[in-house]
JSON list of C-alpha atoms in Angstrom, two decimals:
[
{"chain": "A", "resi": 1, "resn": "ALA", "atom": "CA", "xyz": [-40.38, 9.63, 190.27]},
{"chain": "A", "resi": 2, "resn": "GLN", "atom": "CA", "xyz": [-38.56, 7.15, 192.42]},
{"chain": "A", "resi": 3, "resn": "THR", "atom": "CA", "xyz": [-36.97, 8.39, 195.61]},
{"chain": "A", "resi": 4, "resn": "VAL", "atom": "CA", "xyz": [-34.73, 6.60, 198.06]},
{"chain": "A", "resi": 5, "resn": "THR", "atom": "CA", "xyz": [-34.36, 7.80, 201.64]},
{"chain": "A", "resi": 6, "resn": "GLN", "atom": "CA", "xyz": [-31.66, 6.86, 204.11]},
{"chain": "A", "resi": 7, "resn": "SER", "atom": "CA", "xyz": [-32.47, 8.58, 207.38]},
{"chain": "A", "resi": 8, "resn": "GLN", "atom": "CA", "xyz": [-29.26, 7.64, 209.20]},
{"chain": "A", "resi": 9, "resn": "PRO", "atom": "CA", "xyz": [-26.34, 9.79, 208.02]},
{"chain": "A", "resi": 10, "resn": "GLU", "atom": "CA", "xyz": [-23.98, 7.98, 210.39]},
{"chain": "A", "resi": 11, "resn": "MET", "atom": "CA", "xyz": [-23.98, 4.74, 212.33]},
{"chain": "A", "resi": 12, "resn": "SER", "atom": "CA", "xyz": [-21.40, 3.00, 214.46]},
{"chain": "A", "resi": 13, "resn": "VAL", "atom": "CA", "xyz": [-21.03, -0.56, 215.63]},
{"chain": "A", "resi": 14, "resn": "GLN", "atom": "CA", "xyz": [-18.63, -2.46, 217.82]},
{"chain": "A", "resi": 15, "resn": "GLU", "atom": "CA", "xyz": [-16.53, -5.04, 216.08]},
{"chain": "A", "resi": 16, "resn": "ALA", "atom": "CA", "xyz": [-18.27, -8.45, 216.04]},
{"chain": "A", "resi": 17, "resn": "GLU", "atom": "CA", "xyz": [-21.65, -6.88, 216.80]},
{"chain": "A", "resi": 18, "resn": "THR", "atom": "CA", "xyz": [-24.66, -6.50, 214.53]},
{"chain": "A", "resi": 19, "resn": "VAL", "atom": "CA", "xyz": [-25.90, -3.29, 212.95]},
{"chain": "A", "resi": 20, "resn": "THR", "atom": "CA", "xyz": [-28.93, -2.46, 210.81]},
{"chain": "A", "resi": 21, "resn": "LEU", "atom": "CA", "xyz": [-28.99, 0.30, 208.23]},
{"chain": "A", "resi": 22, "resn": "SER", "atom": "CA", "xyz": [-32.37, 1.67, 207.20]},
{"chain": "A", "resi": 23, "resn": "CYS", "atom": "CA", "xyz": [-33.70, 2.53, 203.77]},
{"chain": "A", "resi": 24, "resn": "THR", "atom": "CA", "xyz": [-37.14, 3.47, 202.51]},
{"chain": "A", "resi": 25, "resn": "TYR", "atom": "CA", "xyz": [-38.19, 4.13, 198.96]},
{"chain": "A", "resi": 26, "resn": "ASP", "atom": "CA", "xyz": [-41.12, 5.45, 197.05]},
{"chain": "A", "resi": 27, "resn": "THR", "atom": "CA", "xyz": [-42.35, 4.06, 193.77]},
{"chain": "A", "resi": 28, "resn": "SER", "atom": "CA", "xyz": [-45.53, 3.29, 191.90]},
{"chain": "A", "resi": 29, "resn": "GLU", "atom": "CA", "xyz": [-43.94, 0.40, 190.03]},
{"chain": "A", "resi": 30, "resn": "SER", "atom": "CA", "xyz": [-44.47, -3.23, 190.89]},
{"chain": "A", "resi": 31, "resn": "ASP", "atom": "CA", "xyz": [-41.38, -4.58, 189.15]},
{"chain": "A", "resi": 32, "resn": "TYR", "atom": "CA", "xyz": [-38.11, -3.28, 190.53]},
{"chain": "A", "resi": 33, "resn": "TYR", "atom": "CA", "xyz": [-34.84, -4.18, 192.17]},
{"chain": "A", "resi": 34, "resn": "LEU", "atom": "CA", "xyz": [-33.19, -2.91, 195.30]},
{"chain": "A", "resi": 35, "resn": "PHE", "atom": "CA", "xyz": [-29.50, -2.85, 196.07]},
{"chain": "A", "resi": 36, "resn": "TRP", "atom": "CA", "xyz": [-27.08, -2.03, 198.81]},
{"chain": "A", "resi": 37, "resn": "TYR", "atom": "CA", "xyz": [-23.74, -0.71, 197.64]},
{"chain": "A", "resi": 38, "resn": "LYS", "atom": "CA", "xyz": [-20.66, -0.15, 199.77]},
{"chain": "A", "resi": 39, "resn": "GLN", "atom": "CA", "xyz": [-18.22, 2.64, 199.05]},
{"chain": "A", "resi": 40, "resn": "PRO", "atom": "CA", "xyz": [-14.99, 2.36, 201.06]},
{"chain": "A", "resi": 41, "resn": "PRO", "atom": "CA", "xyz": [-12.59, 5.26, 201.35]},
{"chain": "A", "resi": 42, "resn": "SER", "atom": "CA", "xyz": [-10.95, 4.12, 198.09]},
{"chain": "A", "resi": 43, "resn": "ARG", "atom": "CA", "xyz": [-14.22, 5.31, 196.50]},
{"chain": "A", "resi": 44, "resn": "GLN", "atom": "CA", "xyz": [-15.10, 2.31, 194.33]},
{"chain": "A", "resi": 45, "resn": "MET", "atom": "CA", "xyz": [-18.75, 1.38, 194.67]},
{"chain": "A", "resi": 46, "resn": "ILE", "atom": "CA", "xyz": [-19.10, -2.32, 195.42]},
{"chain": "A", "resi": 47, "resn": "LEU", "atom": "CA", "xyz": [-22.33, -4.29, 195.30]},
{"chain": "A", "resi": 48, "resn": "VAL", "atom": "CA", "xyz": [-23.17, -5.83, 198.67]},
{"chain": "A", "resi": 49, "resn": "ILE", "atom": "CA", "xyz": [-26.55, -7.41, 198.07]},
{"chain": "A", "resi": 50, "resn": "ARG", "atom": "CA", "xyz": [-29.55, -7.19, 195.76]},
{"chain": "A", "resi": 51, "resn": "GLN", "atom": "CA", "xyz": [-33.23, -7.98, 196.13]},
{"chain": "A", "resi": 52, "resn": "GLU", "atom": "CA", "xyz": [-35.80, -8.60, 193.43]},
{"chain": "A", "resi": 53, "resn": "ALA", "atom": "CA", "xyz": [-39.16, -7.08, 194.36]},
{"chain": "A", "resi": 54, "resn": "TYR", "atom": "CA", "xyz": [-41.05, -10.15, 193.16]},
{"chain": "A", "resi": 55, "resn": "LYS", "atom": "CA", "xyz": [-39.21, -12.39, 195.60]},
{"chain": "A", "resi": 56, "resn": "GLN", "atom": "CA", "xyz": [-40.68, -12.68, 199.07]},
{"chain": "A", "resi": 57, "resn": "GLN", "atom": "CA", "xyz": [-37.58, -14.29, 200.52]},
{"chain": "A", "resi": 58, "resn": "ASN", "atom": "CA", "xyz": [-35.07, -11.86, 201.92]},
{"chain": "A", "resi": 59, "resn": "ALA", "atom": "CA", "xyz": [-31.68, -11.93, 200.23]},
{"chain": "A", "resi": 60, "resn": "THR", "atom": "CA", "xyz": [-28.63, -13.07, 202.16]},
{"chain": "A", "resi": 61, "resn": "GLU", "atom": "CA", "xyz": [-24.94, -12.87, 201.33]},
{"chain": "A", "resi": 62, "resn": "ASN", "atom": "CA", "xyz": [-22.75, -14.32, 204.06]},
{"chain": "A", "resi": 63, "resn": "ARG", "atom": "CA", "xyz": [-22.83, -11.78, 206.93]},
{"chain": "A", "resi": 64, "resn": "PHE", "atom": "CA", "xyz": [-25.13, -9.43, 205.04]},
{"chain": "A", "resi": 65, "resn": "SER", "atom": "CA", "xyz": [-28.88, -9.82, 204.92]},
{"chain": "A", "resi": 66, "resn": "VAL", "atom": "CA", "xyz": [-31.83, -7.63, 204.13]},
{"chain": "A", "resi": 67, "resn": "ASN", "atom": "CA", "xyz": [-35.27, -7.14, 205.59]},
{"chain": "A", "resi": 68, "resn": "PHE", "atom": "CA", "xyz": [-37.46, -6.36, 202.60]},
{"chain": "A", "resi": 69, "resn": "GLN", "atom": "CA", "xyz": [-40.93, -5.12, 203.48]},
{"chain": "A", "resi": 70, "resn": "LYS", "atom": "CA", "xyz": [-42.60, -4.45, 200.15]},
{"chain": "A", "resi": 71, "resn": "ALA", "atom": "CA", "xyz": [-45.86, -3.05, 201.49]},
{"chain": "A", "resi": 72, "resn": "ALA", "atom": "CA", "xyz": [-44.01, -0.66, 203.77]},
{"chain": "A", "resi": 73, "resn": "LYS", "atom": "CA", "xyz": [-41.45, 0.11, 201.02]},
{"chain": "A", "resi": 74, "resn": "SER", "atom": "CA", "xyz": [-38.66, -0.59, 203.42]},
{"chain": "A", "resi": 75, "resn": "PHE", "atom": "CA", "xyz": [-35.33, -2.26, 202.65]},
{"chain": "A", "resi": 76, "resn": "SER", "atom": "CA", "xyz": [-32.92, -2.46, 205.58]},
{"chain": "A", "resi": 77, "resn": "LEU", "atom": "CA", "xyz": [-29.46, -4.01, 205.61]},
{"chain": "A", "resi": 78, "resn": "LYS", "atom": "CA", "xyz": [-28.24, -6.08, 208.52]},
{"chain": "A", "resi": 79, "resn": "ILE", "atom": "CA", "xyz": [-24.54, -6.66, 208.97]},
{"chain": "A", "resi": 80, "resn": "SER", "atom": "CA", "xyz": [-23.71, -9.45, 211.40]},
{"chain": "A", "resi": 81, "resn": "ASP", "atom": "CA", "xyz": [-20.36, -10.02, 213.09]},
{"chain": "A", "resi": 82, "resn": "SER", "atom": "CA", "xyz": [-19.14, -6.60, 211.96]},
{"chain": "A", "resi": 83, "resn": "GLN", "atom": "CA", "xyz": [-15.54, -6.37, 210.84]},
{"chain": "A", "resi": 84, "resn": "LEU", "atom": "CA", "xyz": [-13.19, -3.42, 210.56]},
{"chain": "A", "resi": 85, "resn": "GLY", "atom": "CA", "xyz": [-13.32, -3.80, 206.79]},
{"chain": "A", "resi": 86, "resn": "ASP", "atom": "CA", "xyz": [-17.03, -3.11, 206.83]},
{"chain": "A", "resi": 87, "resn": "ALA", "atom": "CA", "xyz": [-16.36, 0.54, 207.59]},
{"chain": "A", "resi": 88, "resn": "ALA", "atom": "CA", "xyz": [-17.58, 2.48, 204.58]},
{"chain": "A", "resi": 89, "resn": "MET", "atom": "CA", "xyz": [-20.36, 4.57, 203.14]},
{"chain": "A", "resi": 90, "resn": "TYR", "atom": "CA", "xyz": [-23.40, 2.41, 202.39]},
{"chain": "A", "resi": 91, "resn": "PHE", "atom": "CA", "xyz": [-25.86, 3.41, 199.71]},
{"chain": "A", "resi": 92, "resn": "CYS", "atom": "CA", "xyz": [-29.31, 2.02, 199.16]},
{"chain": "A", "resi": 93, "resn": "ALA", "atom": "CA", "xyz": [-30.36, 2.08, 195.52]},
{"chain": "A", "resi": 94, "resn": "TYR", "atom": "CA", "xyz": [-33.48, 1.44, 193.47]},
{"chain": "A", "resi": 95, "resn": "ARG", "atom": "CA", "xyz": [-33.72, 0.28, 189.89]},
{"chain": "A", "resi": 96, "resn": "SER", "atom": "CA", "xyz": [-36.76, -0.15, 187.71]},
{"chain": "A", "resi": 97, "resn": "GLY", "atom": "CA", "xyz": [-37.37, -3.65, 186.43]},
{"chain": "A", "resi": 98, "resn": "GLY", "atom": "CA", "xyz": [-38.87, -2.58, 183.14]},
{"chain": "A", "resi": 99, "resn": "GLN", "atom": "CA", "xyz": [-37.53, -3.96, 179.89]},
{"chain": "A", "resi": 100, "resn": "THR", "atom": "CA", "xyz": [-37.18, -0.52, 178.33]},
{"chain": "A", "resi": 101, "resn": "GLY", "atom": "CA", "xyz": [-35.42, 2.61, 179.42]},
{"chain": "A", "resi": 102, "resn": "ALA", "atom": "CA", "xyz": [-32.16, 3.23, 181.13]},
{"chain": "A", "resi": 103, "resn": "ASN", "atom": "CA", "xyz": [-32.92, 1.20, 184.20]},
{"chain": "A", "resi": 104, "resn": "ASN", "atom": "CA", "xyz": [-30.46, 3.45, 185.96]},
{"chain": "A", "resi": 105, "resn": "LEU", "atom": "CA", "xyz": [-29.98, 3.43, 189.68]},
{"chain": "A", "resi": 106, "resn": "PHE", "atom": "CA", "xyz": [-31.53, 5.94, 192.06]},
{"chain": "A", "resi": 107, "resn": "PHE", "atom": "CA", "xyz": [-29.43, 6.31, 195.18]},
{"chain": "A", "resi": 108, "resn": "GLY", "atom": "CA", "xyz": [-30.09, 7.45, 198.71]},
{"chain": "A", "resi": 109, "resn": "THR", "atom": "CA", "xyz": [-27.77, 9.91, 200.41]},
{"chain": "A", "resi": 110, "resn": "GLY", "atom": "CA", "xyz": [-25.87, 7.17, 202.17]},
{"chain": "A", "resi": 111, "resn": "THR", "atom": "CA", "xyz": [-25.04, 6.05, 205.70]},
{"chain": "A", "resi": 112, "resn": "ARG", "atom": "CA", "xyz": [-21.49, 6.25, 206.94]},
{"chain": "A", "resi": 113, "resn": "LEU", "atom": "CA", "xyz": [-20.70, 3.19, 209.02]},
{"chain": "A", "resi": 114, "resn": "THR", "atom": "CA", "xyz": [-17.91, 3.26, 211.56]},
{"chain": "A", "resi": 115, "resn": "VAL", "atom": "CA", "xyz": [-16.68, 0.02, 213.10]},
{"chain": "A", "resi": 116, "resn": "ILE", "atom": "CA", "xyz": [-15.18, 0.43, 216.55]},
{"chain": "A", "resi": 117, "resn": "PRO", "atom": "CA", "xyz": [-12.42, -2.03, 217.48]},
{"chain": "B", "resi": 1, "resn": "ASP", "atom": "CA", "xyz": [-8.96, -7.91, 186.89]},
{"chain": "B", "resi": 2, "resn": "THR", "atom": "CA", "xyz": [-11.32, -6.87, 184.08]},
{"chain": "B", "resi": 3, "resn": "GLY", "atom": "CA", "xyz": [-13.56, -4.47, 185.98]},
{"chain": "B", "resi": 4, "resn": "VAL", "atom": "CA", "xyz": [-14.62, -0.99, 184.92]},
{"chain": "B", "resi": 5, "resn": "SER", "atom": "CA", "xyz": [-11.59, 1.26, 184.61]},
{"chain": "B", "resi": 6, "resn": "GLN", "atom": "CA", "xyz": [-11.50, 5.03, 184.54]},
{"chain": "B", "resi": 7, "resn": "ASP", "atom": "CA", "xyz": [-8.80, 7.51, 183.65]},
{"chain": "B", "resi": 8, "resn": "PRO", "atom": "CA", "xyz": [-7.56, 9.82, 185.01]},
{"chain": "B", "resi": 9, "resn": "ARG", "atom": "CA", "xyz": [-8.36, 9.09, 188.63]},
{"chain": "B", "resi": 10, "resn": "HIS", "atom": "CA", "xyz": [-7.75, 12.68, 189.65]},
{"chain": "B", "resi": 11, "resn": "LYS", "atom": "CA", "xyz": [-7.79, 15.90, 187.68]},
{"chain": "B", "resi": 12, "resn": "ILE", "atom": "CA", "xyz": [-7.23, 19.44, 188.87]},
{"chain": "B", "resi": 13, "resn": "THR", "atom": "CA", "xyz": [-8.07, 22.11, 186.32]},
{"chain": "B", "resi": 14, "resn": "LYS", "atom": "CA", "xyz": [-8.54, 25.83, 186.18]},
{"chain": "B", "resi": 15, "resn": "ARG", "atom": "CA", "xyz": [-11.96, 27.26, 185.69]},
{"chain": "B", "resi": 16, "resn": "GLY", "atom": "CA", "xyz": [-12.76, 27.65, 182.02]},
{"chain": "B", "resi": 17, "resn": "GLN", "atom": "CA", "xyz": [-10.58, 24.78, 180.85]},
{"chain": "B", "resi": 18, "resn": "ASN", "atom": "CA", "xyz": [-11.88, 21.65, 179.16]},
{"chain": "B", "resi": 19, "resn": "VAL", "atom": "CA", "xyz": [-11.44, 18.20, 180.66]},
{"chain": "B", "resi": 20, "resn": "THR", "atom": "CA", "xyz": [-12.05, 14.72, 179.33]},
{"chain": "B", "resi": 21, "resn": "PHE", "atom": "CA", "xyz": [-12.52, 11.49, 181.22]},
{"chain": "B", "resi": 22, "resn": "ARG", "atom": "CA", "xyz": [-12.30, 8.01, 179.78]},
{"chain": "B", "resi": 23, "resn": "CYS", "atom": "CA", "xyz": [-14.13, 4.87, 180.84]},
{"chain": "B", "resi": 24, "resn": "ASP", "atom": "CA", "xyz": [-13.46, 1.30, 179.76]},
{"chain": "B", "resi": 25, "resn": "PRO", "atom": "CA", "xyz": [-16.39, -0.93, 180.75]},
{"chain": "B", "resi": 26, "resn": "ILE", "atom": "CA", "xyz": [-16.36, -4.64, 181.44]},
{"chain": "B", "resi": 27, "resn": "SER", "atom": "CA", "xyz": [-15.83, -6.20, 178.04]},
{"chain": "B", "resi": 28, "resn": "GLU", "atom": "CA", "xyz": [-19.11, -8.06, 177.59]},
{"chain": "B", "resi": 29, "resn": "HIS", "atom": "CA", "xyz": [-21.26, -5.23, 178.93]},
{"chain": "B", "resi": 30, "resn": "ASN", "atom": "CA", "xyz": [-23.10, -3.25, 176.28]},
{"chain": "B", "resi": 31, "resn": "ARG", "atom": "CA", "xyz": [-24.65, -0.71, 178.65]},
{"chain": "B", "resi": 32, "resn": "LEU", "atom": "CA", "xyz": [-22.50, 2.09, 179.98]},
{"chain": "B", "resi": 33, "resn": "TYR", "atom": "CA", "xyz": [-23.54, 4.74, 182.49]},
{"chain": "B", "resi": 34, "resn": "TRP", "atom": "CA", "xyz": [-22.08, 7.99, 183.76]},
{"chain": "B", "resi": 35, "resn": "TYR", "atom": "CA", "xyz": [-22.93, 9.26, 187.24]},
{"chain": "B", "resi": 36, "resn": "ARG", "atom": "CA", "xyz": [-21.80, 12.28, 189.21]},
{"chain": "B", "resi": 37, "resn": "GLN", "atom": "CA", "xyz": [-21.22, 12.21, 192.94]},
{"chain": "B", "resi": 38, "resn": "THR", "atom": "CA", "xyz": [-20.58, 15.21, 195.16]},
{"chain": "B", "resi": 39, "resn": "LEU", "atom": "CA", "xyz": [-19.32, 15.02, 198.73]},
{"chain": "B", "resi": 40, "resn": "GLY", "atom": "CA", "xyz": [-21.90, 13.66, 201.13]},
{"chain": "B", "resi": 41, "resn": "GLN", "atom": "CA", "xyz": [-24.32, 12.67, 198.40]},
{"chain": "B", "resi": 42, "resn": "GLY", "atom": "CA", "xyz": [-25.21, 9.55, 196.52]},
{"chain": "B", "resi": 43, "resn": "PRO", "atom": "CA", "xyz": [-24.36, 9.25, 192.83]},
{"chain": "B", "resi": 44, "resn": "GLU", "atom": "CA", "xyz": [-26.70, 10.97, 190.40]},
{"chain": "B", "resi": 45, "resn": "PHE", "atom": "CA", "xyz": [-27.42, 9.64, 186.92]},
{"chain": "B", "resi": 46, "resn": "LEU", "atom": "CA", "xyz": [-26.04, 11.68, 184.02]},
{"chain": "B", "resi": 47, "resn": "THR", "atom": "CA", "xyz": [-26.40, 9.57, 180.90]},
{"chain": "B", "resi": 48, "resn": "TYR", "atom": "CA", "xyz": [-26.27, 6.07, 179.50]},
{"chain": "B", "resi": 49, "resn": "PHE", "atom": "CA", "xyz": [-25.35, 4.26, 176.32]},
{"chain": "B", "resi": 50, "resn": "GLN", "atom": "CA", "xyz": [-26.53, 1.02, 174.86]},
{"chain": "B", "resi": 51, "resn": "ASN", "atom": "CA", "xyz": [-23.70, 0.00, 172.57]},
{"chain": "B", "resi": 52, "resn": "GLU", "atom": "CA", "xyz": [-22.76, 3.22, 170.74]},
{"chain": "B", "resi": 53, "resn": "ALA", "atom": "CA", "xyz": [-26.16, 4.88, 171.08]},
{"chain": "B", "resi": 54, "resn": "GLN", "atom": "CA", "xyz": [-26.69, 7.49, 173.78]},
{"chain": "B", "resi": 55, "resn": "LEU", "atom": "CA", "xyz": [-30.25, 6.74, 174.78]},
{"chain": "B", "resi": 56, "resn": "GLU", "atom": "CA", "xyz": [-30.91, 8.95, 177.76]},
{"chain": "B", "resi": 57, "resn": "LYS", "atom": "CA", "xyz": [-29.53, 12.12, 179.29]},
{"chain": "B", "resi": 58, "resn": "SER", "atom": "CA", "xyz": [-30.33, 13.63, 182.64]},
{"chain": "B", "resi": 59, "resn": "ARG", "atom": "CA", "xyz": [-31.27, 17.27, 183.06]},
{"chain": "B", "resi": 60, "resn": "LEU", "atom": "CA", "xyz": [-28.05, 17.48, 185.08]},
{"chain": "B", "resi": 61, "resn": "LEU", "atom": "CA", "xyz": [-26.13, 17.14, 181.83]},
{"chain": "B", "resi": 62, "resn": "SER", "atom": "CA", "xyz": [-25.81, 20.72, 180.68]},
{"chain": "B", "resi": 63, "resn": "ASP", "atom": "CA", "xyz": [-24.74, 21.79, 177.19]},
{"chain": "B", "resi": 64, "resn": "ARG", "atom": "CA", "xyz": [-21.16, 21.97, 178.41]},
{"chain": "B", "resi": 65, "resn": "PHE", "atom": "CA", "xyz": [-21.14, 18.23, 178.93]},
{"chain": "B", "resi": 66, "resn": "SER", "atom": "CA", "xyz": [-20.82, 15.73, 176.11]},
{"chain": "B", "resi": 67, "resn": "ALA", "atom": "CA", "xyz": [-20.41, 12.00, 176.22]},
{"chain": "B", "resi": 68, "resn": "GLU", "atom": "CA", "xyz": [-19.49, 9.63, 173.45]},
{"chain": "B", "resi": 69, "resn": "ARG", "atom": "CA", "xyz": [-19.08, 5.93, 172.95]},
{"chain": "B", "resi": 70, "resn": "PRO", "atom": "CA", "xyz": [-17.98, 5.77, 169.31]},
{"chain": "B", "resi": 71, "resn": "LYS", "atom": "CA", "xyz": [-17.48, 2.05, 168.87]},
{"chain": "B", "resi": 72, "resn": "GLY", "atom": "CA", "xyz": [-19.65, 0.74, 171.63]},
{"chain": "B", "resi": 73, "resn": "SER", "atom": "CA", "xyz": [-16.65, -0.02, 173.80]},
{"chain": "B", "resi": 74, "resn": "PHE", "atom": "CA", "xyz": [-14.93, 2.75, 175.77]},
{"chain": "B", "resi": 75, "resn": "SER", "atom": "CA", "xyz": [-16.63, 6.05, 176.48]},
{"chain": "B", "resi": 76, "resn": "THR", "atom": "CA", "xyz": [-15.47, 9.62, 177.05]},
{"chain": "B", "resi": 77, "resn": "LEU", "atom": "CA", "xyz": [-17.09, 12.37, 179.07]},
{"chain": "B", "resi": 78, "resn": "GLU", "atom": "CA", "xyz": [-15.97, 15.87, 178.18]},
{"chain": "B", "resi": 79, "resn": "ILE", "atom": "CA", "xyz": [-16.71, 18.97, 180.19]},
{"chain": "B", "resi": 80, "resn": "GLN", "atom": "CA", "xyz": [-16.15, 22.24, 178.39]},
{"chain": "B", "resi": 81, "resn": "ARG", "atom": "CA", "xyz": [-15.51, 25.59, 180.09]},
{"chain": "B", "resi": 82, "resn": "THR", "atom": "CA", "xyz": [-15.40, 24.01, 183.53]},
{"chain": "B", "resi": 83, "resn": "GLU", "atom": "CA", "xyz": [-16.98, 25.76, 186.47]},
{"chain": "B", "resi": 84, "resn": "GLN", "atom": "CA", "xyz": [-16.31, 25.32, 190.17]},
{"chain": "B", "resi": 85, "resn": "GLY", "atom": "CA", "xyz": [-19.68, 23.64, 190.51]},
{"chain": "B", "resi": 86, "resn": "ASP", "atom": "CA", "xyz": [-18.42, 20.84, 188.26]},
{"chain": "B", "resi": 87, "resn": "SER", "atom": "CA", "xyz": [-16.09, 19.67, 191.01]},
{"chain": "B", "resi": 88, "resn": "ALA", "atom": "CA", "xyz": [-17.24, 16.16, 191.79]},
{"chain": "B", "resi": 89, "resn": "MET", "atom": "CA", "xyz": [-16.48, 12.50, 191.36]},
{"chain": "B", "resi": 90, "resn": "TYR", "atom": "CA", "xyz": [-17.50, 11.22, 187.94]},
{"chain": "B", "resi": 91, "resn": "LEU", "atom": "CA", "xyz": [-18.38, 7.56, 188.09]},
{"chain": "B", "resi": 92, "resn": "CYS", "atom": "CA", "xyz": [-18.64, 5.22, 185.16]},
{"chain": "B", "resi": 93, "resn": "ALA", "atom": "CA", "xyz": [-20.56, 1.98, 185.36]},
{"chain": "B", "resi": 94, "resn": "SER", "atom": "CA", "xyz": [-21.52, -0.84, 183.04]},
{"chain": "B", "resi": 95, "resn": "SER", "atom": "CA", "xyz": [-23.97, -3.70, 182.81]},
{"chain": "B", "resi": 96, "resn": "LYS", "atom": "CA", "xyz": [-25.42, -6.27, 180.48]},
{"chain": "B", "resi": 97, "resn": "SER", "atom": "CA", "xyz": [-28.73, -5.30, 178.96]},
{"chain": "B", "resi": 98, "resn": "TRP", "atom": "CA", "xyz": [-30.29, -8.56, 178.01]},
{"chain": "B", "resi": 99, "resn": "ILE", "atom": "CA", "xyz": [-30.92, -9.68, 181.54]},
{"chain": "B", "resi": 100, "resn": "THR", "atom": "CA", "xyz": [-33.54, -7.66, 183.37]},
{"chain": "B", "resi": 101, "resn": "GLY", "atom": "CA", "xyz": [-32.36, -6.28, 186.67]},
{"chain": "B", "resi": 102, "resn": "ASN", "atom": "CA", "xyz": [-28.75, -7.15, 185.98]},
{"chain": "B", "resi": 103, "resn": "THR", "atom": "CA", "xyz": [-26.18, -5.66, 188.28]},
{"chain": "B", "resi": 104, "resn": "ILE", "atom": "CA", "xyz": [-24.47, -2.39, 187.48]},
{"chain": "B", "resi": 105, "resn": "TYR", "atom": "CA", "xyz": [-20.74, -2.44, 188.17]},
{"chain": "B", "resi": 106, "resn": "PHE", "atom": "CA", "xyz": [-18.88, 0.74, 188.97]},
{"chain": "B", "resi": 107, "resn": "GLY", "atom": "CA", "xyz": [-15.40, 1.99, 188.29]},
{"chain": "B", "resi": 108, "resn": "GLU", "atom": "CA", "xyz": [-13.27, 3.76, 190.86]},
{"chain": "B", "resi": 109, "resn": "GLY", "atom": "CA", "xyz": [-14.29, 7.14, 189.58]},
{"chain": "B", "resi": 110, "resn": "SER", "atom": "CA", "xyz": [-12.54, 10.24, 188.27]},
{"chain": "B", "resi": 111, "resn": "TRP", "atom": "CA", "xyz": [-12.26, 13.00, 190.80]},
{"chain": "B", "resi": 112, "resn": "LEU", "atom": "CA", "xyz": [-12.43, 16.51, 189.31]},
{"chain": "B", "resi": 113, "resn": "THR", "atom": "CA", "xyz": [-11.38, 19.64, 191.16]},
{"chain": "B", "resi": 114, "resn": "VAL", "atom": "CA", "xyz": [-11.96, 22.97, 189.43]},
{"chain": "B", "resi": 115, "resn": "VAL", "atom": "CA", "xyz": [-9.95, 25.83, 190.93]}
]
């Protein structure tokens, strides 16, 4: 079974600084996808960034980038130039890439990010 | 905005009562998922539909839970004889199924409190 581990329950960062959130996962599959979701206090889960396992290049979305280490099964999220609006719960998630089955998401327990003005 | 919508957003019910939540997915999405999230935890998969067919159910989905998607559009999640342990956020999500690895989009959730 797939498991996703986020070892940092809470993190804080000064506004405009950079922070890295950690995520490791365990799987025996070779085809899968990894995601970072953000859940602000309003509770809606919002996709931040996604990474296909077959791609060696790390995904980037504006101020958000990932460090995907497939052999180490590590998938960290880097937030540059942190803004007050980045404060939220961040979830790392895994999804099988198979063509059959639910392909549902397996989530970590989350990291609560606080941005200090 | 044509995102995933859920109703009601909040529900307080007495133990033993039945509750029903509704989810309207993004219109072109034929996959619909239900997740449950308790405080301090990540969402946990409950069940999913492809069109009107319920294709997978988690062990978390006890006999008191039933989900339907009668016409392949909106879905309902009913909890019968609620227990205090059912208190959680129930999240609905949807995605396209013909593109491998497509993104799952979430609604704002329905928060259930059983007293």
